[in-house]
CSV table of C-alpha atoms and ligand atoms in Angstrom, one decimal:
chain,number,residue,atom,x,y,z
T,69,UNK,CA,-34.0,132.2,-89.4
T,70,UNK,CA,-37.1,130.3,-88.2
T,71,UNK,CA,-39.3,128.8,-90.9
T,72,UNK,CA,-42.5,130.6,-91.7
T,73,UNK,CA,-44.8,127.6,-92.0
T,74,UNK,CA,-47.2,127.0,-89.1
T,75,UNK,CA,-46.9,123.4,-87.8
T,76,UNK,CA,-49.5,121.7,-85.6
T,77,UNK,CA,-49.9,118.1,-84.4
T,78,UNK,CA,-52.0,117.4,-87.5
T,79,UNK,CA,-49.8,119.1,-90.1
T,80,UNK,CA,-49.4,116.7,-93.0
T,81,UNK,CA,-46.4,114.5,-92.3
T,82,UNK,CA,-44.9,115.3,-95.8
T,83,UNK,CA,-44.9,119.0,-94.9
T,84,UNK,CA,-42.9,118.3,-91.7
T,85,UNK,CA,-40.5,116.1,-93.6
T,86,UNK,CA,-40.0,118.8,-96.3
T,87,UNK,CA,-39.1,121.4,-93.6
T,88,UNK,CA,-37.1,119.2,-91.2
T,89,UNK,CA,-35.3,116.9,-93.6
T,90,UNK,CA,-35.4,118.3,-97.1
T,91,UNK,CA,-34.9,121.9,-96.3
T,92,UNK,CA,-32.5,121.2,-93.5
T,93,UNK,CA,-34.2,123.1,-90.7
T,94,UNK,CA,-34.0,120.0,-88.5
T,95,UNK,CA,-36.0,119.7,-85.3
T,96,UNK,CA,-34.4,123.0,-84.3
T,97,UNK,CA,-36.4,124.7,-87.1
T,98,UNK,CA,-39.6,123.0,-85.9
T,99,UNK,CA,-38.9,124.1,-82.3
T,100,UNK,CA,-38.3,127.7,-83.4
T,101,UNK,CA,-41.3,127.8,-85.7
T,102,UNK,CA,-43.4,128.4,-82.6
T,103,UNK,CA,-45.1,125.0,-82.5
T,104,UNK,CA,-47.1,124.4,-79.3
T,105,UNK,CA,-47.6,120.7,-79.7
T,106,UNK,CA,-45.6,117.8,-81.1
T,107,UNK,CA,-46.2,116.7,-84.7
T,108,UNK,CA,-47.6,113.1,-84.9
T,109,UNK,CA,-44.5,111.5,-86.3
T,110,UNK,CA,-42.5,112.4,-83.2
T,111,UNK,CA,-44.9,110.6,-80.8
T,112,UNK,CA,-43.1,107.6,-79.5
T,113,UNK,CA,-45.0,104.4,-78.5
T,114,UNK,CA,-45.8,104.3,-74.7
T,115,UNK,CA,-43.0,101.8,-74.0
T,116,UNK,CA,-40.3,104.0,-75.5
T,117,UNK,CA,-41.2,107.1,-73.6
T,118,UNK,CA,-39.1,108.1,-70.6
T,119,UNK,CA,-41.1,108.2,-67.4
T,120,UNK,CA,-39.7,109.4,-64.1
T,121,UNK,CA,-41.2,106.3,-62.4
T,122,UNK,CA,-38.8,104.0,-64.2
T,123,UNK,CA,-35.8,106.2,-63.1
T,124,UNK,CA,-34.0,104.7,-60.1
T,125,UNK,CA,-33.7,107.3,-57.4
T,126,UNK,CA,-30.6,107.4,-55.3
T,127,UNK,CA,-28.2,105.3,-57.3
T,128,UNK,CA,-25.5,106.7,-59.4
T,129,UNK,CA,-22.8,105.5,-61.9
T,130,UNK,CA,-19.3,105.9,-60.5
T,131,UNK,CA,-17.5,109.2,-60.7
T,132,UNK,CA,-13.8,108.3,-60.9
T,133,UNK,CA,-10.9,110.8,-60.1
T,134,UNK,CA,-8.1,110.3,-62.5
T,135,UNK,CA,-5.5,112.6,-61.0
T,136,UNK,CA,-3.2,109.8,-59.8
T,137,UNK,CA,-2.4,107.4,-62.6
T,138,UNK,CA,-0.3,105.1,-60.4
T,139,UNK,CA,-3.3,104.5,-58.2
T,140,UNK,CA,-4.2,100.8,-58.4
T,141,UNK,CA,-7.5,101.5,-56.7
T,142,UNK,CA,-8.4,103.8,-59.6
T,143,UNK,CA,-7.6,100.9,-62.1
T,144,UNK,CA,-9.9,98.7,-60.1
T,145,UNK,CA,-12.7,101.2,-60.1
T,146,UNK,CA,-12.5,101.7,-63.9
T,147,UNK,CA,-12.6,98.0,-64.7
T,148,UNK,CA,-15.3,97.3,-62.1
T,149,UNK,CA,-17.4,100.1,-63.5
T,150,UNK,CA,-16.9,98.8,-67.1
T,151,UNK,CA,-18.0,95.3,-66.0
T,152,UNK,CA,-21.0,96.3,-63.9
T,153,UNK,CA,-22.4,99.5,-65.3
T,154,UNK,CA,-20.7,99.9,-68.7
T,155,UNK,CA,-20.7,103.6,-67.8
T,156,UNK,CA,-18.7,105.9,-65.5
T,157,UNK,CA,-17.7,109.6,-65.3
T,158,UNK,CA,-14.2,110.8,-65.0
T,159,UNK,CA,-12.9,114.0,-63.4
T,160,UNK,CA,-9.3,115.4,-63.2
T,161,UNK,CA,-8.8,113.6,-66.6
T,162,UNK,CA,-6.2,116.1,-67.9
T,163,UNK,CA,-8.3,117.5,-70.8
T,164,UNK,CA,-8.3,121.3,-70.3
T,165,UNK,CA,-11.7,122.8,-69.4
T,166,UNK,CA,-11.2,125.5,-72.1
T,167,UNK,CA,-11.0,122.7,-74.8
T,168,UNK,CA,-14.3,121.4,-73.6
T,169,UNK,CA,-16.0,124.8,-73.4
T,170,UNK,CA,-14.7,125.7,-76.9
T,171,UNK,CA,-16.2,122.6,-78.5
T,172,UNK,CA,-19.5,123.3,-76.8
T,173,UNK,CA,-19.4,126.9,-78.1
T,174,UNK,CA,-18.6,125.5,-81.6
T,175,UNK,CA,-21.6,123.1,-81.4
T,176,UNK,CA,-23.9,126.0,-80.6
T,177,UNK,CA,-22.3,128.0,-83.5
T,178,UNK,CA,-22.8,125.2,-86.0
T,179,UNK,CA,-26.5,124.6,-85.1
T,180,UNK,CA,-27.0,128.4,-85.1
T,181,UNK,CA,-26.1,128.6,-88.8
T,182,UNK,CA,-28.9,129.1,-91.3
T,183,UNK,CA,-30.6,125.9,-92.5
T,184,UNK,CA,-29.3,126.2,-96.0
T,185,UNK,CA,-25.7,126.4,-94.6
T,186,UNK,CA,-26.2,123.3,-92.4
T,187,UNK,CA,-28.0,121.5,-95.2
T,188,UNK,CA,-24.8,121.6,-97.3
T,189,UNK,CA,-23.7,118.7,-95.1
T,190,UNK,CA,-26.8,116.5,-95.4
T,191,UNK,CA,-26.6,113.0,-96.7
T,192,UNK,CA,-27.9,114.2,-100.1
T,193,UNK,CA,-25.6,117.3,-100.4
T,194,UNK,CA,-22.4,116.5,-98.5
T,195,UNK,CA,-19.4,116.2,-100.7
T,196,UNK,CA,-18.2,113.4,-98.4
T,197,UNK,CA,-19.7,110.4,-96.6
T,198,UNK,CA,-17.4,111.4,-93.7
T,199,UNK,CA,-19.3,114.6,-92.9
T,200,UNK,CA,-23.0,114.3,-92.3
T,201,UNK,CA,-25.7,116.7,-90.9
T,202,UNK,CA,-28.9,114.9,-90.0
T,203,UNK,CA,-31.8,114.6,-87.7
T,204,UNK,CA,-33.3,111.8,-85.6
T,205,UNK,CA,-31.3,108.6,-86.1
T,206,UNK,CA,-32.3,106.8,-89.3
T,207,UNK,CA,-35.5,108.7,-90.4
T,208,UNK,CA,-36.2,106.4,-93.3
T,209,UNK,CA,-36.3,103.4,-91.0
T,210,UNK,CA,-38.0,104.8,-87.9
T,211,UNK,CA,-41.7,104.5,-87.0
T,212,UNK,CA,-41.4,107.4,-84.7
T,213,UNK,CA,-38.8,110.1,-85.1
T,214,UNK,CA,-36.4,111.4,-82.3
T,215,UNK,CA,-36.1,115.0,-81.2
T,216,UNK,CA,-32.4,115.5,-82.1
T,217,UNK,CA,-30.3,117.1,-84.8
T,218,UNK,CA,-26.6,116.1,-85.3
T,219,UNK,CA,-23.4,116.6,-87.2
T,220,UNK,CA,-21.3,113.5,-87.6
T,221,UNK,CA,-17.6,113.8,-88.5
T,222,UNK,CA,-15.6,110.7,-89.3
T,223,UNK,CA,-11.9,111.5,-88.8
T,224,UNK,CA,-9.5,110.4,-91.6
T,225,UNK,CA,-6.7,113.0,-91.4
T,226,UNK,CA,-6.1,116.6,-90.3
T,227,UNK,CA,-5.9,117.6,-93.9
T,228,UNK,CA,-9.2,116.1,-94.8
T,229,UNK,CA,-10.8,117.5,-91.7
T,230,UNK,CA,-9.4,121.0,-92.5
T,231,UNK,CA,-10.8,120.7,-96.1
T,232,UNK,CA,-14.2,119.2,-95.4
T,233,UNK,CA,-15.4,119.8,-91.8
T,234,UNK,CA,-17.6,122.9,-91.4
T,235,UNK,CA,-15.5,126.0,-90.5
T,236,UNK,CA,-17.9,126.8,-87.6
T,237,UNK,CA,-16.6,123.9,-85.6
T,238,UNK,CA,-13.7,122.1,-87.2
T,239,UNK,CA,-10.8,123.5,-85.2
T,240,UNK,CA,-12.6,123.0,-81.9
T,241,UNK,CA,-13.7,119.5,-82.8
T,242,UNK,CA,-10.2,118.5,-83.8
T,243,UNK,CA,-8.6,120.0,-80.7
T,244,UNK,CA,-11.1,118.1,-78.5
T,245,UNK,CA,-10.2,114.9,-80.3
T,246,UNK,CA,-6.4,115.5,-79.9
T,247,UNK,CA,-6.6,116.5,-76.3
T,248,UNK,CA,-8.6,113.4,-75.3
T,249,UNK,CA,-6.1,111.0,-77.0
T,250,UNK,CA,-4.0,110.5,-73.9
T,251,UNK,CA,-6.9,109.7,-71.5
T,252,UNK,CA,-8.4,107.3,-74.1
T,253,UNK,CA,-5.1,105.4,-74.4
T,254,UNK,CA,-4.8,105.3,-70.6
T,255,UNK,CA,-8.3,104.1,-70.1
T,256,UNK,CA,-7.9,101.4,-72.7
T,257,UNK,CA,-4.5,100.4,-71.2
T,258,UNK,CA,-6.2,99.9,-67.8
T,259,UNK,CA,-9.2,98.0,-69.3
T,260,UNK,CA,-6.8,95.7,-71.3
T,261,UNK,CA,-4.7,94.8,-68.3
T,262,UNK,CA,-7.6,93.1,-66.7
T,263,UNK,CA,-8.0,91.0,-69.9
T,264,UNK,CA,-4.4,90.0,-69.9
T,265,UNK,CA,-3.6,92.2,-72.9
T,266,UNK,CA,-0.4,93.9,-72.0
T,267,UNK,CA,0.4,96.2,-74.9
T,268,UNK,CA,-1.8,98.3,-77.2
T,269,UNK,CA,0.2,98.4,-80.4
T,270,UNK,CA,0.0,97.1,-84.0
T,271,UNK,CA,-3.2,95.1,-84.7
T,272,UNK,CA,-4.5,95.6,-81.2
T,273,UNK,CA,-4.1,99.4,-81.6
T,274,UNK,CA,-6.1,99.3,-84.8
T,275,UNK,CA,-8.8,97.2,-83.2
T,276,UNK,CA,-9.1,99.4,-80.2
T,277,UNK,CA,-8.5,102.9,-81.5
T,278,UNK,CA,-8.2,102.5,-85.3
T,279,UNK,CA,-10.9,105.1,-86.2
T,280,UNK,CA,-12.7,107.9,-84.5
T,281,UNK,CA,-16.0,109.7,-85.1
T,282,UNK,CA,-17.1,112.8,-83.4
T,283,UNK,CA,-20.8,113.8,-83.3
T,284,UNK,CA,-22.2,117.1,-82.3
T,285,UNK,CA,-25.7,116.5,-80.9
T,286,UNK,CA,-28.3,119.3,-80.5
T,287,UNK,CA,-31.6,118.7,-78.7
T,288,UNK,CA,-34.0,121.7,-79.1
T,289,UNK,CA,-36.7,122.7,-76.7
T,290,UNK,CA,-39.6,120.3,-77.2
T,291,UNK,CA,-43.3,121.3,-76.8
T,292,UNK,CA,-44.3,117.8,-75.4
T,293,UNK,CA,-41.2,116.2,-74.0
T,294,UNK,CA,-43.1,113.5,-72.3
T,295,UNK,CA,-44.4,112.1,-75.6
T,296,UNK,CA,-41.0,111.7,-77.4
T,297,UNK,CA,-37.3,111.1,-76.8
T,298,UNK,CA,-34.1,112.9,-77.7
T,299,UNK,CA,-32.4,109.6,-78.4
T,300,UNK,CA,-34.1,106.2,-78.2
T,301,UNK,CA,-32.6,103.2,-76.4
T,302,UNK,CA,-29.4,102.0,-78.0
T,303,UNK,CA,-25.9,100.9,-77.2
T,304,UNK,CA,-23.0,102.5,-79.0
T,305,UNK,CA,-21.2,100.4,-81.6
T,306,UNK,CA,-17.8,101.9,-80.6
T,307,UNK,CA,-15.0,100.4,-78.5
T,308,UNK,CA,-15.3,103.3,-76.0
T,309,UNK,CA,-17.3,106.5,-76.1
T,310,UNK,CA,-16.1,109.7,-74.5
T,311,UNK,CA,-19.1,112.0,-74.0
T,312,UNK,CA,-19.1,115.6,-73.1
T,313,UNK,CA,-22.6,116.7,-71.9
T,314,UNK,CA,-23.7,120.2,-70.9
T,315,UNK,CA,-25.4,121.2,-67.6
T,316,UNK,CA,-28.9,120.3,-68.6
T,317,UNK,CA,-29.0,116.6,-68.0
T,318,UNK,CA,-31.4,114.0,-69.5
T,319,UNK,CA,-29.0,111.0,-70.2
T,320,UNK,CA,-30.4,107.7,-68.7
T,321,UNK,CA,-28.5,104.4,-68.5
T,322,UNK,CA,-30.1,101.0,-68.1
T,323,UNK,CA,-29.3,99.3,-64.8
T,324,UNK,CA,-27.9,95.8,-65.3
T,325,UNK,CA,-30.6,94.1,-67.5
T,326,UNK,CA,-33.4,95.5,-65.3
T,327,UNK,CA,-36.2,97.8,-66.3
T,328,UNK,CA,-34.7,100.5,-64.2
T,329,UNK,CA,-32.9,103.5,-65.7
T,330,UNK,CA,-30.4,105.7,-63.9
T,331,UNK,CA,-29.8,109.4,-64.6
T,332,UNK,CA,-26.2,110.5,-65.4
T,333,UNK,CA,-26.1,113.9,-63.6
T,334,UNK,CA,-24.0,116.6,-65.3
T,335,UNK,CA,-20.8,117.2,-63.4
T,336,UNK,CA,-18.9,120.3,-64.5
T,337,UNK,CA,-15.6,119.4,-66.3
T,338,UNK,CA,-16.3,115.7,-66.3
T,339,UNK,CA,-16.4,113.3,-69.2
T,340,UNK,CA,-18.8,110.4,-69.4
T,341,UNK,CA,-17.2,107.2,-70.6
T,342,UNK,CA,-19.1,104.2,-71.9
T,343,UNK,CA,-18.2,100.8,-73.2
T,344,UNK,CA,-19.4,100.1,-76.8
T,345,UNK,CA,-20.4,96.9,-78.6
T,346,UNK,CA,-17.0,96.5,-80.2
T,347,UNK,CA,-15.4,96.3,-76.7
T,348,UNK,CA,-18.1,94.0,-75.4
T,349,UNK,CA,-17.4,91.7,-78.3
T,350,UNK,CA,-13.6,91.9,-78.0
T,351,UNK,CA,-13.8,91.2,-74.2
T,352,UNK,CA,-16.2,88.3,-74.8
T,353,UNK,CA,-18.9,90.0,-72.8
T,354,UNK,CA,-16.7,90.9,-69.8
T,355,UNK,CA,-17.1,94.6,-70.4
T,356,UNK,CA,-20.8,95.7,-70.9
T,357,UNK,CA,-22.1,97.9,-73.7
T,358,UNK,CA,-25.1,99.2,-72.0
T,359,UNK,CA,-28.3,100.6,-73.4
T,360,UNK,CA,-28.9,104.3,-72.8
T,361,UNK,CA,-31.3,107.0,-74.0
T,362,UNK,CA,-31.9,110.7,-73.8
T,363,UNK,CA,-35.0,112.5,-72.7
T,364,UNK,CA,-36.4,115.5,-74.5
T,365,UNK,CA,-36.6,118.7,-72.6
T,366,UNK,CA,-39.5,121.2,-72.5
T,367,UNK,CA,-37.5,124.1,-71.0
T,368,UNK,CA,-34.0,124.1,-72.3
T,369,UNK,CA,-32.0,123.1,-75.4
T,370,UNK,CA,-29.2,120.6,-74.7
T,371,UNK,CA,-26.0,119.7,-76.5
T,372,UNK,CA,-23.6,116.8,-76.2
T,373,UNK,CA,-20.4,115.9,-78.0
T,374,UNK,CA,-19.5,112.1,-78.1
T,375,UNK,CA,-16.2,110.9,-79.5
T,376,UNK,CA,-16.7,107.3,-80.7
T,377,UNK,CA,-13.4,105.4,-80.6
T,378,UNK,CA,-13.7,102.4,-82.9
T,379,UNK,CA,-11.9,99.7,-84.8
T,380,UNK,CA,-11.2,100.5,-88.4
T,381,UNK,CA,-14.1,99.8,-90.8
T,382,UNK,CA,-12.0,97.1,-92.5
T,383,UNK,CA,-11.1,95.2,-89.3
T,384,UNK,CA,-12.5,91.8,-88.4
T,385,UNK,CA,-13.5,91.9,-84.7
T,386,UNK,CA,-14.0,89.0,-82.4
T,387,UNK,CA,-13.0,88.1,-78.7
T,388,UNK,CA,-9.3,88.6,-78.0
T,389,UNK,CA,-7.5,85.3,-77.5
T,390,UNK,CA,-5.9,86.6,-74.2
T,391,UNK,CA,-9.4,86.6,-72.7
T,392,UNK,CA,-9.4,82.8,-72.8
T,393,UNK,CA,-5.9,82.5,-71.2
T,394,UNK,CA,-7.3,81.1,-67.9
T,395,UNK,CA,-9.2,78.4,-69.8
T,396,UNK,CA,-12.7,77.2,-69.4
T,397,UNK,CA,-14.4,80.1,-71.1
T,398,UNK,CA,-16.1,79.8,-74.5
T,399,UNK,CA,-16.3,82.5,-77.2
T,400,UNK,CA,-19.8,83.9,-77.4
T,401,UNK,CA,-19.2,86.2,-80.4
T,402,UNK,CA,-18.0,85.3,-83.9
T,403,UNK,CA,-15.8,87.2,-86.3
T,404,UNK,CA,-17.5,90.1,-88.0
T,405,UNK,CA,-16.3,92.8,-90.3
T,406,UNK,CA,-16.6,96.0,-88.3
T,407,UNK,CA,-18.1,98.0,-91.2
T,408,UNK,CA,-20.8,95.3,-91.7
T,409,UNK,CA,-21.6,95.7,-88.0
T,410,UNK,CA,-21.9,99.5,-88.2
T,411,UNK,CA,-24.0,99.4,-91.3
T,412,UNK,CA,-26.3,96.9,-89.6
T,413,UNK,CA,-26.6,99.4,-86.7
T,414,UNK,CA,-27.2,102.5,-89.0
T,415,UNK,CA,-29.8,100.8,-91.2
T,416,UNK,CA,-32.4,100.1,-88.6
T,417,UNK,CA,-34.1,102.2,-86.0
T,418,UNK,CA,-32.8,102.3,-82.4
T,419,UNK,CA,-33.8,98.9,-80.9
T,420,UNK,CA,-31.7,98.6,-77.8
T,421,UNK,CA,-29.3,95.8,-77.3
T,422,UNK,CA,-30.3,93.7,-80.2
T,423,UNK,CA,-27.5,95.1,-82.4
T,424,UNK,CA,-25.0,92.9,-80.7
T,425,UNK,CA,-27.0,89.8,-81.6
T,426,UNK,CA,-25.5,90.4,-85.1
T,427,UNK,CA,-22.2,89.0,-83.7
T,428,UNK,CA,-23.5,86.3,-81.4
T,429,UNK,CA,-22.5,82.7,-82.1
O,1950,LIG,C1,-27.0,109.6,-85.5
O,1950,LIG,O1,-27.5,109.3,-84.3
O,1950,LIG,C2,-26.8,108.4,-83.4
O,1950,LIG,C3,-25.6,107.9,-83.7
O,1950,LIG,C4,-25.0,107.0,-82.8
O,1950,LIG,C5,-23.7,106.5,-83.1
O,1950,LIG,C6,-23.0,105.6,-82.3
O,1950,LIG,C7,-21.7,105.1,-82.6
O,1950,LIG,O2,-21.2,104.3,-81.9
O,1950,LIG,S1,-20.9,105.8,-84.0
O,1950,LIG,C8,-19.4,104.9,-84.3
O,1950,LIG,C9,-19.6,104.1,-85.5
O,1950,LIG,N1,-18.3,103.6,-86.0
O,1950,LIG,C10,-17.7,104.2,-87.1
O,1950,LIG,O3,-18.2,105.1,-87.7
O,1950,LIG,C11,-16.4,103.7,-87.5
O,1950,LIG,C12,-16.5,102.7,-88.6
O,1950,LIG,N2,-17.0,103.3,-89.8
O,1950,LIG,C13,-17.5,102.6,-90.8
O,1950,LIG,O4,-17.6,101.4,-90.7
O,1950,LIG,C14,-18.0,103.3,-92.0
O,1950,LIG,O5,-17.5,104.6,-92.0
O,1950,LIG,C15,-19.6,103.4,-92.1
O,1950,LIG,C16,-20.1,104.2,-90.9
O,1950,LIG,C17,-20.2,102.0,-92.2
O,1950,LIG,C18,-20.0,104.2,-93.3
O,1950,LIG,O6,-19.3,103.6,-94.4
O,1950,LIG,P1,-19.8,103.9,-95.9
O,1950,LIG,O7,-19.0,103.0,-96.8
O,1950,LIG,O8,-19.6,105.3,-96.1
O,1950,LIG,O9,-21.2,103.3,-95.9
O,1950,LIG,P2,-22.6,103.9,-96.3
O,1950,LIG,O10,-23.2,102.9,-97.2
O,1950,LIG,O11,-22.5,105.3,-96.8
O,1950,LIG,O12,-23.4,103.9,-94.9
O,1950,LIG,C19,-23.9,102.8,-94.4
O,1950,LIG,C20,-25.2,103.1,-93.8
O,1950,LIG,O13,-25.0,103.9,-92.6
O,1950,LIG,C21,-25.6,105.2,-92.7
O,1950,LIG,N3,-24.7,106.1,-92.1
O,1950,LIG,C22,-23.4,106.3,-92.5
O,1950,LIG,N4,-22.8,107.3,-91.7
O,1950,LIG,C23,-23.8,107.7,-90.8
O,1950,LIG,C24,-23.8,108.6,-89.7
O,1950,LIG,N5,-22.7,109.3,-89.4
O,1950,LIG,N6,-24.9,108.7,-89.0
O,1950,LIG,C25,-26.0,108.0,-89.3
O,1950,LIG,N7,-26.1,107.1,-90.3
O,1950,LIG,C26,-24.9,106.9,-91.0
O,1950,LIG,C27,-25.8,105.4,-94.1
O,1950,LIG,O14,-26.9,106.3,-94.3
O,1950,LIG,C28,-26.0,104.1,-94.7
O,1950,LIG,O15,-27.4,103.7,-94.6
O,1950,LIG,P3,-28.3,103.5,-95.9
O,1950,LIG,O16,-29.6,103.1,-95.4
O,1950,LIG,O17,-28.3,104.9,-96.5
O,1950,LIG,O18,-27.6,102.6,-96.8
O,1950,LIG,C29,-25.7,106.7,-81.6
O,1950,LIG,C30,-26.9,107.2,-81.4
O,1950,LIG,C31,-27.5,108.1,-82.3
O,1950,LIG,O19,-28.8,108.6,-82.1
O,1951,AKG,O1,-26.6,113.1,-75.6
O,1951,AKG,C1,-26.2,112.3,-74.8
O,1951,AKG,O2,-26.1,112.4,-73.6
O,1951,AKG,C2,-26.0,110.8,-75.3
O,1951,AKG,C3,-26.0,110.7,-76.8
O,1951,AKG,C4,-25.7,109.3,-77.3
O,1951,AKG,O3,-26.0,108.4,-76.6
O,1951,AKG,C5,-25.1,109.1,-78.6
O,1951,AKG,O4,-24.9,110.1,-79.4
O,1951,AKG,O5,-24.7,108.0,-78.9
O,1952,FE2,FE1,-25.0,106.6,-77.4
């Protein structure tokens, strides 16, 4: 049910916070309350807004067909894309389309629940830190809020997921995680070969795929999309992110340290893959964890479902020794405890690539 309070640009910030955060309506509740203009705390500074003029026309991140695993050309395309763009899309990846559609339906089902149901999983109310319903990114640290609600699920075991994840989405989220396991291992196998890492087992397996987090992102219709963002510029802190987006579009990726951004067009049945900070660190900067952001939309709601594949929280991460096999290359990142790295990321507002400076020598 939509909240009954009338919200305008000048509604007292505390009233907006009460509704969105404390009562758990999220920005979805704001959007459905009938607001016709954006409350002040969502207005982003000019330099953070997404303008079409910055978007590079014509260019595109690679779309890679994965139907033939023995194809050496495919391996080259994957590694080249991870080095140059940090982003690519995959098609014919082996994850059944029904699994993708079901997790999208489940995402709509979860966000369609009444606010008091969703709010049982807020930071304050959730029985576990591994299940969290929230809004924006880090509302307590942000000067301007972002137009997004999310549910974040940290995977520990099937039993824990069964017991703690919301019934509206747990089976579908788990199935999506399971059915993407093979393609994740294959992608990492390919990426590791170029770094002279021949086997993903033992410690390497922990460092590359030791933990997983799945987020369900919901971007409601926004009354002034040009004044705010769905997600601000950031790079993921994962090893690799597997992202399922719907048909709406709005994800932009920074082009090689320029001020240009490129749109990632929705391709039915595809998955968007991006390198995260942990892999940038472990590859000593060879693979790029690239800034990306999401525009708000004035006409349609949008959902996306990223799986963040990560080291385990207790792992120390640093460049793999194999990367230096050829000699002559110096380490540019030091050893950091992965959970310290993630906490550093979560405790500040989105600020683009500066998170990785935390691990710079
Ligand atoms: C939300 O919008 C987002 C999210 C993203 C995410 C991009 C990613 O790459 S996520 C992948 C991150 N990697 C992992 O989760 C695996 C490793 N996990 C860990 O190290 C730990 O589980 C932990 C995440 C550090 C949490 O450990 P815990 O001991 O429970 O620590 P806390 O003290 O409770 O939390 C630390 C700090 O982080 C905040 N936080 C925790 N979980 C989340 C979450 N799911 N979403 C947002 N924030 C979270 C928590 O509030 C704490 O901050 P305080 O200020 O309260 O101390 C990309 C873009 C987006 O827009
Ligand atoms: O919604 C999207 O397309 C991307 C979301 C994202 O970057 C994230 O959740 O880390
Ligand atoms: Fe991201």
